mmCIF file with all atom_site columns, C-alpha atoms and ligand atoms in Angstrom:
data_model
loop_
_atom_site.group_PDB
_atom_site.id
_atom_site.type_symbol
_atom_site.label_atom_id
_atom_site.label_alt_id
_atom_site.label_comp_id
_atom_site.label_asym_id
_atom_site.label_entity_id
_atom_site.label_seq_id
_atom_site.pdbx_PDB_ins_code
_atom_site.Cartn_x
_atom_site.Cartn_y
_atom_site.Cartn_z
_atom_site.occupancy
_atom_site.B_iso_or_equiv
_atom_site.pdbx_formal_charge
_atom_site.auth_seq_id
_atom_site.auth_comp_id
_atom_site.auth_asym_id
_atom_site.auth_atom_id
_atom_site.pdbx_PDB_model_num
ATOM   1   C  CA  . MET A 1 1   ? 25.725  -30.054 -7.798  1.00 0.00 ? 12  MET A CA  1
ATOM   2   C  CA  . THR A 1 2   ? 22.444  -28.266 -7.246  1.00 0.00 ? 13  THR A CA  1
ATOM   3   C  CA  . GLN A 1 3   ? 21.182  -25.494 -9.451  1.00 0.00 ? 14  GLN A CA  1
ATOM   4   C  CA  . ALA A 1 4   ? 20.038  -22.197 -8.008  1.00 0.00 ? 15  ALA A CA  1
ATOM   5   C  CA  . PRO A 1 5   ? 16.271  -21.914 -8.161  1.00 0.00 ? 16  PRO A CA  1
ATOM   6   C  CA  . THR A 1 6   ? 15.035  -19.681 -10.957 1.00 0.00 ? 17  THR A CA  1
ATOM   7   C  CA  . LEU A 1 7   ? 13.003  -16.681 -9.873  1.00 0.00 ? 18  LEU A CA  1
ATOM   8   C  CA  . ARG A 1 8   ? 9.400   -16.570 -10.874 1.00 0.00 ? 19  ARG A CA  1
ATOM   9   C  CA  . ARG A 1 9   ? 8.344   -13.665 -13.057 1.00 0.00 ? 20  ARG A CA  1
ATOM   10  C  CA  . PHE A 1 10  ? 4.941   -12.043 -12.852 1.00 0.00 ? 21  PHE A CA  1
ATOM   11  C  CA  . PRO A 1 11  ? 3.103   -10.192 -15.635 1.00 0.00 ? 22  PRO A CA  1
ATOM   12  C  CA  . ILE A 1 12  ? 2.510   -6.608  -14.516 1.00 0.00 ? 23  ILE A CA  1
ATOM   13  C  CA  . THR A 1 13  ? 0.107   -4.351  -16.427 1.00 0.00 ? 24  THR A CA  1
ATOM   14  C  CA  . VAL A 1 14  ? 0.297   -0.611  -15.803 1.00 0.00 ? 25  VAL A CA  1
ATOM   15  C  CA  . HIS A 1 15  ? -2.335  1.684   -17.301 1.00 0.00 ? 26  HIS A CA  1
ATOM   16  C  CA  . HIS A 1 16  ? -0.372  4.925   -17.510 1.00 0.00 ? 27  HIS A CA  1
ATOM   17  C  CA  . ARG A 1 17  ? -3.351  7.280   -17.596 1.00 0.00 ? 28  ARG A CA  1
ATOM   18  C  CA  . GLN A 1 18  ? -1.335  10.474  -18.066 1.00 0.00 ? 29  GLN A CA  1
ATOM   19  C  CA  . ARG A 1 19  ? 0.305   9.076   -21.199 1.00 0.00 ? 30  ARG A CA  1
ATOM   20  C  CA  . GLY A 1 20  ? -2.718  7.156   -22.485 1.00 0.00 ? 31  GLY A CA  1
ATOM   21  C  CA  . ARG A 1 21  ? -0.672  3.946   -22.649 1.00 0.00 ? 32  ARG A CA  1
ATOM   22  C  CA  . THR A 1 22  ? -0.931  0.449   -21.259 1.00 0.00 ? 33  THR A CA  1
ATOM   23  C  CA  . ILE A 1 23  ? 2.374   -1.257  -20.530 1.00 0.00 ? 34  ILE A CA  1
ATOM   24  C  CA  . LEU A 1 24  ? 2.732   -4.994  -19.892 1.00 0.00 ? 35  LEU A CA  1
ATOM   25  C  CA  . LEU A 1 25  ? 6.066   -6.311  -18.619 1.00 0.00 ? 36  LEU A CA  1
ATOM   26  C  CA  . GLU A 1 26  ? 7.279   -9.244  -16.584 1.00 0.00 ? 37  GLU A CA  1
ATOM   27  C  CA  . VAL A 1 27  ? 8.859   -8.434  -13.234 1.00 0.00 ? 38  VAL A CA  1
ATOM   28  C  CA  . PRO A 1 28  ? 10.935  -10.966 -11.275 1.00 0.00 ? 39  PRO A CA  1
ATOM   29  C  CA  . GLU A 1 29  ? 9.550   -11.979 -7.909  1.00 0.00 ? 40  GLU A CA  1
ATOM   30  C  CA  . GLY A 1 30  ? 10.988  -9.811  -5.139  1.00 0.00 ? 41  GLY A CA  1
ATOM   31  C  CA  . GLU A 1 31  ? 11.975  -6.847  -7.351  1.00 0.00 ? 42  GLU A CA  1
ATOM   32  C  CA  . TYR A 1 32  ? 10.546  -3.387  -6.916  1.00 0.00 ? 43  TYR A CA  1
ATOM   33  C  CA  . ILE A 1 33  ? 8.093   -2.811  -9.753  1.00 0.00 ? 44  ILE A CA  1
ATOM   34  C  CA  . LEU A 1 34  ? 9.135   0.791   -10.502 1.00 0.00 ? 45  LEU A CA  1
ATOM   35  C  CA  . ARG A 1 35  ? 12.821  -0.134  -10.701 1.00 0.00 ? 46  ARG A CA  1
ATOM   36  C  CA  . SER A 1 36  ? 12.167  -3.189  -12.863 1.00 0.00 ? 47  SER A CA  1
ATOM   37  C  CA  . PHE A 1 37  ? 10.061  -1.174  -15.323 1.00 0.00 ? 48  PHE A CA  1
ATOM   38  C  CA  . GLU A 1 38  ? 12.820  1.434   -15.581 1.00 0.00 ? 49  GLU A CA  1
ATOM   39  C  CA  . ALA A 1 39  ? 15.437  -1.259  -16.178 1.00 0.00 ? 50  ALA A CA  1
ATOM   40  C  CA  . GLN A 1 40  ? 13.264  -2.505  -19.048 1.00 0.00 ? 51  GLN A CA  1
ATOM   41  C  CA  . GLY A 1 41  ? 13.037  0.985   -20.576 1.00 0.00 ? 52  GLY A CA  1
ATOM   42  C  CA  . GLU A 1 42  ? 9.634   2.067   -19.266 1.00 0.00 ? 53  GLU A CA  1
ATOM   43  C  CA  . ALA A 1 43  ? 9.724   5.139   -17.043 1.00 0.00 ? 54  ALA A CA  1
ATOM   44  C  CA  . LEU A 1 44  ? 6.827   5.612   -14.628 1.00 0.00 ? 55  LEU A CA  1
ATOM   45  C  CA  . PRO A 1 45  ? 6.046   8.587   -12.353 1.00 0.00 ? 56  PRO A CA  1
ATOM   46  C  CA  . PHE A 1 46  ? 8.296   8.875   -9.291  1.00 0.00 ? 57  PHE A CA  1
ATOM   47  C  CA  . SER A 1 47  ? 10.053  11.352  -7.025  1.00 0.00 ? 58  SER A CA  1
ATOM   48  C  CA  . CYS A 1 48  ? 11.557  10.120  -3.726  1.00 0.00 ? 59  CYS A CA  1
ATOM   49  C  CA  . ARG A 1 49  ? 11.864  6.369   -4.510  1.00 0.00 ? 60  ARG A CA  1
ATOM   50  C  CA  . ASN A 1 50  ? 11.564  5.676   -0.789  1.00 0.00 ? 61  ASN A CA  1
ATOM   51  C  CA  . GLY A 1 51  ? 7.832   5.158   -0.321  1.00 0.00 ? 62  GLY A CA  1
ATOM   52  C  CA  . CYS A 1 52  ? 7.266   8.607   1.159   1.00 0.00 ? 63  CYS A CA  1
ATOM   53  C  CA  . CYS A 1 53  ? 6.039   11.160  -1.410  1.00 0.00 ? 64  CYS A CA  1
ATOM   54  C  CA  . THR A 1 54  ? 3.186   9.288   -3.242  1.00 0.00 ? 65  THR A CA  1
ATOM   55  C  CA  . ALA A 1 55  ? 4.331   10.474  -6.698  1.00 0.00 ? 66  ALA A CA  1
ATOM   56  C  CA  . CYS A 1 56  ? 4.359   6.826   -7.828  1.00 0.00 ? 67  CYS A CA  1
ATOM   57  C  CA  . ALA A 1 57  ? 0.913   5.997   -6.405  1.00 0.00 ? 68  ALA A CA  1
ATOM   58  C  CA  . VAL A 1 58  ? -1.328  3.592   -8.297  1.00 0.00 ? 69  VAL A CA  1
ATOM   59  C  CA  . ARG A 1 59  ? -4.726  2.001   -7.864  1.00 0.00 ? 70  ARG A CA  1
ATOM   60  C  CA  . VAL A 1 60  ? -4.572  -1.784  -7.851  1.00 0.00 ? 71  VAL A CA  1
ATOM   61  C  CA  . LEU A 1 61  ? -7.203  -3.137  -10.243 1.00 0.00 ? 72  LEU A CA  1
ATOM   62  C  CA  . SER A 1 62  ? -6.366  -6.805  -9.738  1.00 0.00 ? 73  SER A CA  1
ATOM   63  C  CA  . GLY A 1 63  ? -3.716  -8.752  -7.889  1.00 0.00 ? 74  GLY A CA  1
ATOM   64  C  CA  . THR A 1 64  ? -1.821  -8.098  -4.682  1.00 0.00 ? 75  THR A CA  1
ATOM   65  C  CA  . ILE A 1 65  ? 1.363   -6.225  -3.848  1.00 0.00 ? 76  ILE A CA  1
ATOM   66  C  CA  . ASP A 1 66  ? 3.772   -6.442  -0.939  1.00 0.00 ? 77  ASP A CA  1
ATOM   67  C  CA  . GLN A 1 67  ? 4.313   -2.812  0.062   1.00 0.00 ? 78  GLN A CA  1
ATOM   68  C  CA  . ARG A 1 68  ? 5.420   -3.171  3.660   1.00 0.00 ? 79  ARG A CA  1
ATOM   69  C  CA  . GLU A 1 69  ? 7.889   -0.283  3.151   1.00 0.00 ? 80  GLU A CA  1
ATOM   70  C  CA  . SER A 1 70  ? 5.213   2.227   2.080   1.00 0.00 ? 81  SER A CA  1
ATOM   71  C  CA  . LEU A 1 71  ? 5.483   4.989   4.656   1.00 0.00 ? 82  LEU A CA  1
ATOM   72  C  CA  . GLY A 1 72  ? 3.697   7.639   2.594   1.00 0.00 ? 83  GLY A CA  1
ATOM   73  C  CA  . ILE A 1 73  ? 0.327   5.935   2.329   1.00 0.00 ? 84  ILE A CA  1
ATOM   74  C  CA  . SER A 1 74  ? -2.078  5.201   5.151   1.00 0.00 ? 85  SER A CA  1
ATOM   75  C  CA  . LYS A 1 75  ? -3.298  1.755   6.090   1.00 0.00 ? 86  LYS A CA  1
ATOM   76  C  CA  . GLU A 1 76  ? -6.804  2.874   5.114   1.00 0.00 ? 87  GLU A CA  1
ATOM   77  C  CA  . LEU A 1 77  ? -5.743  3.872   1.589   1.00 0.00 ? 88  LEU A CA  1
ATOM   78  C  CA  . ARG A 1 78  ? -3.767  0.660   1.179   1.00 0.00 ? 89  ARG A CA  1
ATOM   79  C  CA  . ALA A 1 79  ? -6.929  -1.227  2.149   1.00 0.00 ? 90  ALA A CA  1
ATOM   80  C  CA  . LYS A 1 80  ? -8.810  0.753   -0.535  1.00 0.00 ? 91  LYS A CA  1
ATOM   81  C  CA  . GLY A 1 81  ? -6.370  -0.505  -3.169  1.00 0.00 ? 92  GLY A CA  1
ATOM   82  C  CA  . TYR A 1 82  ? -3.770  2.246   -3.411  1.00 0.00 ? 93  TYR A CA  1
ATOM   83  C  CA  . GLY A 1 83  ? -0.103  1.358   -3.615  1.00 0.00 ? 94  GLY A CA  1
ATOM   84  C  CA  . LEU A 1 84  ? 3.324   2.912   -4.135  1.00 0.00 ? 95  LEU A CA  1
ATOM   85  C  CA  . LEU A 1 85  ? 5.212   1.258   -6.990  1.00 0.00 ? 96  LEU A CA  1
ATOM   86  C  CA  . CYS A 1 86  ? 8.670   2.412   -5.859  1.00 0.00 ? 97  CYS A CA  1
ATOM   87  C  CA  . VAL A 1 87  ? 8.496   0.069   -2.856  1.00 0.00 ? 98  VAL A CA  1
ATOM   88  C  CA  . ALA A 1 88  ? 5.985   -2.478  -4.195  1.00 0.00 ? 99  ALA A CA  1
ATOM   89  C  CA  . ARG A 1 89  ? 6.753   -6.075  -5.076  1.00 0.00 ? 100 ARG A CA  1
ATOM   90  C  CA  . ALA A 1 90  ? 4.228   -8.174  -6.935  1.00 0.00 ? 101 ALA A CA  1
ATOM   91  C  CA  . LEU A 1 91  ? 2.975   -11.344 -5.286  1.00 0.00 ? 102 LEU A CA  1
ATOM   92  C  CA  . GLY A 1 92  ? 1.512   -12.617 -8.568  1.00 0.00 ? 103 GLY A CA  1
ATOM   93  C  CA  . PRO A 1 93  ? 0.010   -11.213 -11.772 1.00 0.00 ? 104 PRO A CA  1
ATOM   94  C  CA  . LEU A 1 94  ? -0.940  -7.589  -11.229 1.00 0.00 ? 105 LEU A CA  1
ATOM   95  C  CA  . GLU A 1 95  ? -2.900  -4.825  -12.976 1.00 0.00 ? 106 GLU A CA  1
ATOM   96  C  CA  . VAL A 1 96  ? -2.722  -1.213  -11.776 1.00 0.00 ? 107 VAL A CA  1
ATOM   97  C  CA  . GLU A 1 97  ? -3.447  2.288   -13.035 1.00 0.00 ? 108 GLU A CA  1
ATOM   98  C  CA  . THR A 1 98  ? -1.584  5.494   -12.256 1.00 0.00 ? 109 THR A CA  1
ATOM   99  C  CA  . THR A 1 99  ? -3.420  8.067   -10.163 1.00 0.00 ? 110 THR A CA  1
ATOM   100 C  CA  . ASP A 1 100 ? -4.001  11.741  -10.792 1.00 0.00 ? 111 ASP A CA  1
ATOM   101 C  CA  . GLU A 1 101 ? -1.339  14.096  -9.496  1.00 0.00 ? 112 GLU A CA  1
ATOM   102 C  CA  . ASP A 1 102 ? -1.803  14.664  -5.752  1.00 0.00 ? 113 ASP A CA  1
ATOM   103 C  CA  . GLU A 1 103 ? -4.803  12.284  -5.598  1.00 0.00 ? 114 GLU A CA  1
ATOM   104 C  CA  . VAL A 1 104 ? -3.410  10.195  -2.748  1.00 0.00 ? 115 VAL A CA  1
ATOM   105 C  CA  . TYR A 1 105 ? -2.021  13.248  -0.972  1.00 0.00 ? 116 TYR A CA  1
ATOM   106 C  CA  . GLU A 1 106 ? -5.444  14.934  -1.077  1.00 0.00 ? 117 GLU A CA  1
ATOM   107 C  CA  . LEU A 1 107 ? -7.207  11.785  0.120   1.00 0.00 ? 118 LEU A CA  1
ATOM   108 C  CA  . GLN A 1 108 ? -4.847  11.487  3.072   1.00 0.00 ? 119 GLN A CA  1
ATOM   109 C  CA  . PHE A 1 109 ? -4.382  15.098  4.078   1.00 0.00 ? 120 PHE A CA  1
ATOM   110 C  CA  . GLY A 1 110 ? -7.116  17.131  2.358   1.00 0.00 ? 121 GLY A CA  1
ATOM   111 C  CA  . ARG A 1 111 ? -9.387  17.007  5.409   1.00 0.00 ? 122 ARG A CA  1
ATOM   112 C  CA  . HIS A 1 112 ? -6.677  18.755  7.424   1.00 0.00 ? 123 HIS A CA  1
ATOM   113 C  CA  . PHE A 1 113 ? -6.821  21.754  5.073   1.00 0.00 ? 124 PHE A CA  1
ATOM   114 C  CA  . GLY A 1 114 ? -10.616 21.999  5.013   1.00 0.00 ? 125 GLY A CA  1
ATOM   115 C  CA  . ARG A 1 115 ? -10.692 24.885  7.481   1.00 0.00 ? 126 ARG A CA  1
ATOM   116 C  CA  . GLY A 1 116 ? -8.992  27.337  5.180   1.00 0.00 ? 127 GLY A CA  1
ATOM   117 C  CA  . LYS A 1 117 ? -5.564  28.819  4.960   1.00 0.00 ? 128 LYS A CA  1
ATOM   118 C  CA  . VAL A 1 118 ? -3.124  28.204  7.790   1.00 0.00 ? 129 VAL A CA  1
ATOM   119 C  CA  . ARG A 1 119 ? -2.429  31.531  9.537   1.00 0.00 ? 130 ARG A CA  1
ATOM   120 C  CA  . THR A 1 120 ? 1.123   32.275  10.545  1.00 0.00 ? 131 THR A CA  1
ATOM   121 C  CA  . GLY A 1 121 ? 0.708   35.820  11.890  1.00 0.00 ? 132 GLY A CA  1
ATOM   122 C  CA  . LEU A 1 122 ? 3.043   37.195  9.242   1.00 0.00 ? 133 LEU A CA  1
ATOM   123 C  CA  . PRO A 1 123 ? 1.943   40.359  7.382   1.00 0.00 ? 134 PRO A CA  1
ATOM   124 C  CA  . LEU A 1 124 ? 1.577   38.475  4.089   1.00 0.00 ? 135 LEU A CA  1
ATOM   125 C  CA  . ASP A 1 125 ? -1.386  36.504  5.535   1.00 0.00 ? 136 ASP A CA  1
ATOM   126 C  CA  . ASP A 1 126 ? -3.741  39.464  5.165   1.00 0.00 ? 137 ASP A CA  1
ATOM   127 C  CA  . GLU A 1 127 ? -2.874  40.361  1.574   1.00 0.00 ? 138 GLU A CA  1
HETATM 128 S  S1  . FES B 2 .   ? 8.468   7.795   -5.560  1.00 0.00 ? 4   FES B S1  1
HETATM 129 FE FE1 . FES B 2 .   ? 7.931   8.725   -3.683  1.00 0.00 ? 4   FES B FE1 1
HETATM 130 S  S2  . FES B 2 .   ? 6.595   7.298   -2.785  1.00 0.00 ? 4   FES B S2  1
HETATM 131 FE FE2 . FES B 2 .   ? 7.259   6.319   -4.572  1.00 0.00 ? 4   FES B FE2 1
#
């Protein structure tokens, strides 16, 4: 009789900047980091849980994540070290820090709003 292989567990450090806390937990290989932290009693920022809204965005300080399901973050920002914890799996020991509210959103879309307010032609536009 063969035994099922035991999953590896990786140490994950999250610097939760908004709360002024550093949290270190072990997350089993293949598990979403956000969900594993919640299951261990540590809530982190989130909204959609589907890799779309960027509420769970972090900056990776060391280590690598598999975030192939991240739809809400551009390839360029992923290359700069941003990740979405709701759809991120650690590939080894990892250290990240939470981002400021809307930081990733502004980095991705801010240039599109640089020309001022979008005009709709409705009377409220001129108030
Ligand atoms: S919670 Fe929305 S992208 Fe992660």
